[in-house]
Amino acid sequence: MIELKNVSKTFPTAEGELHALTDVSLTIGDGDVYGIVGMSGAGKSTLVRCVNLLERPTAGQVVIDGADLCAMGQKELIAQRRSISMIFQQFNLLMQRTCLKNICFPMEIAKVKKADAEKRAHELLDIVGLPDKADAYPAQLSGGQKQRVAIARALASDPKILLCDEATSALDPKTTRDILRLIKDINRRLGITVVVITHEMAVVEEICSHVAILDHGRVMETGTVEEVFSNPRTEAGRRLVYPDGVRISELPAANVVRIAFNGGSSYEPLIASLAIDCGVKVNILGADTRNVNGQAFGTMLLGLPEDPAEAAKAVAYIKNQPNVTMEEVRDYHG
Amino acid sequence: MAEWIISFFNITDPKLVKDISEQIPYLLNNLVFAAWETVYSTVLATLFACLIGLPLGVILIVGEKGGIRPLPSPLMKALNVVINLLRSVPFLILMVVVIPLSRTIVGTSIGTVASIVPLTIAAAPFVARLMEGSLREMDRGTIEAAQAMGCTPFQIIWKVLLPECLPALLTSLTTAFITILGYGAMSGAIGGGGLGNMALNRGYTRNMRIVLYVAVVALVILVQIFQSVGTHLATRMDKRLTGSKARKASAGDRGRQARKDRRMGPPGAM
Ligand SMILES: Nc1ncnc2c1ncn2[C@@H]1O[C@H](COP(=O)(O)OP(=O)(O)OP(=O)(O)O)[C@@H](O)[C@H]1O
Ligand SMILES: [Mg+2]
């Protein structure tokens, strides 16, 4: 279990102190796939770097399985880090080593026998689906392949925790999906706790069980993905959970509702039955729904009719649907 | 040899005939040895300069604020000042200043072996800066990945920093070698041996034109050889330039050359 307790991090800069993290408390359970989302500059990278103390918090504690990392000496910390692996947006492979040697690296520094390390490295290459790339150099691989090698390297030390800092942000959508599947698969098969840092909600929807929303260095919301996505309670949460391409400022001032699908029915039948059962025509202002683990999931903004009676009818109808939550959006203005 | 040259080129100018008949035998007797002296003193001085300069370069990178293993900042400042100080002393003056030191270390202050001492002292801070520059190219993310994996600072230096920067370090080494070769030629002025000595003390001072030109040309050739070998090794070694790409590029060059040859036709054809 990873517990961040009142973690703060300030950077001294030319313009004074920069509060990258303020009083962040999070608990990440064993075997979770925990997403940390936020806009650029929210402090996500800083937060994840605090988990293995690449960044030392200015205040607070980082407790992993009951042990406070901040209180550890250099030796203990180094030992602890070997059970926390990390993958990066830029892969950060050793460019002068073959893939096999890259994967051997964590074992090499842990003084595992060379033959054993190479045997394990070959197994890991199999796991990540690159059995024929053992002798290739990273420069000869595509981005997705590089990230696979990085994942294999991350698994080489038999970690309890895998930290992913924007691990798919340099990859195209298809490769992103493949890599996310791989990470999910690893989480399921090996029971490794995964922390996923991303600014893409789609990534969270794809693999995370829990999510924390970070904004300006503060945790705004935490919960299961379903809870937070179906009903974001804070402004920062709504901004992220909102369907892409919808600009809050361009919405009509009134009669806008946001519907979140929390599994179950997809949105087309809902709109259709609204028209058929209530005779109310609604306007889809924006939608971003997708299948997550076989359930319809996502958000949609609907413009309701001007007529208050019709609007009320629609609202009542939607509220009665299973697996759908709704809230009015008119407060967003002003 | 001298007579052969005179008769082959049918040289009649009496001054030139005199030059050739005096200087060519001198060159035949001394050129190879002078070149050898230049090469071995340069190689040894480069070796010693690297033994001092590379660790210094590593310390400059690793010990700086935000480095892998930050060292006390007064120490780093002092190191920087000393390096800058040594680098700002002109080599000719440094050579004179370290004469007593050469005497203690190698027992003499004159000759090729003695010249290795000032060469090393002059080159070490230069090499330190060169190596620092090469190591600075290291990608921070890769260092961080290593730290995240639980590498000790020593492991990072030994297993990440140096191997990853090896091609750049080799390029710097080549630059250092060639600079030291140039310095070594200057050491001829205070009794160091080699091609520099030959060019200065025979060619220039005694007005032996042919010796001067040949010695200079020999230096140029040495520089070319070592630069090509250094560049070649550095590119060959660098796995960031994937082998296939490099091979394709050179195959392309060969193709172009072949086409050009065909256009030109066989040599001698009209
Ligand atoms: N070493 C540092 N020194 C000074 N400021 C820093 C440092 N590292 C991060 N910051 C600042 O802290 C804030 C949070 O940065 P961080 O990298 O954690 O953001 P992020 O959420 O990961 O953003 P992105 O999505 O763009 O990666 C930013 O304002 C950044 O400028
Ligand atoms: Mg970041």
XYZ file of C-alpha atoms in Angstrom, chain A residues 49 52 54 74 78 81-82 84 86 88 92-97 105-106 108-109 111 137 139-140 153, chain B residues 139 141-142 144-153 155 159-160 163-164 167 237-240 242-243:
50
model
C 8.392 11.349 -8.367
C 10.104 6.877 -5.115
C 13.282 11.106 -6.905
C 20.490 6.265 1.344
C 18.092 2.414 -2.778
C 13.574 1.819 -5.015
C 14.399 -1.569 -6.473
C 9.350 0.445 -7.283
C 9.078 3.445 -13.272
C 8.564 7.308 -18.722
C 14.778 6.500 -21.104
C 16.445 3.346 -22.338
C 20.200 3.049 -22.433
C 20.910 3.793 -26.069
C 24.310 2.105 -26.167
C 22.979 -1.218 -24.901
C 20.405 -3.620 -16.223
C 18.254 -3.581 -13.043
C 22.992 -6.185 -13.018
C 22.926 -3.424 -10.434
C 24.143 -8.193 -8.665
C 19.495 -1.461 -30.096
C 17.500 3.260 -31.871
C 16.280 0.452 -34.126
C 13.092 -3.570 -17.839
C 20.100 12.768 -21.181
C 15.830 11.298 -18.115
C 18.102 8.293 -18.481
C 16.653 9.579 -13.546
C 15.550 6.194 -14.761
C 18.751 4.754 -13.308
C 18.169 6.552 -10.020
C 14.617 5.270 -9.924
C 15.970 1.747 -10.388
C 18.046 2.117 -7.268
C 21.491 2.728 -8.753
C 24.122 4.090 -6.426
C 25.861 7.250 -7.671
C 26.854 2.706 -10.506
C 27.321 1.890 -15.846
C 25.254 4.728 -17.283
C 29.119 4.030 -21.342
C 26.292 6.166 -22.719
C 31.156 8.038 -28.399
C 30.680 2.718 -31.700
C 27.613 4.921 -31.391
C 24.536 2.708 -31.357
C 22.220 5.671 -31.616
C 21.633 2.552 -36.245
C 24.047 0.395 -38.176
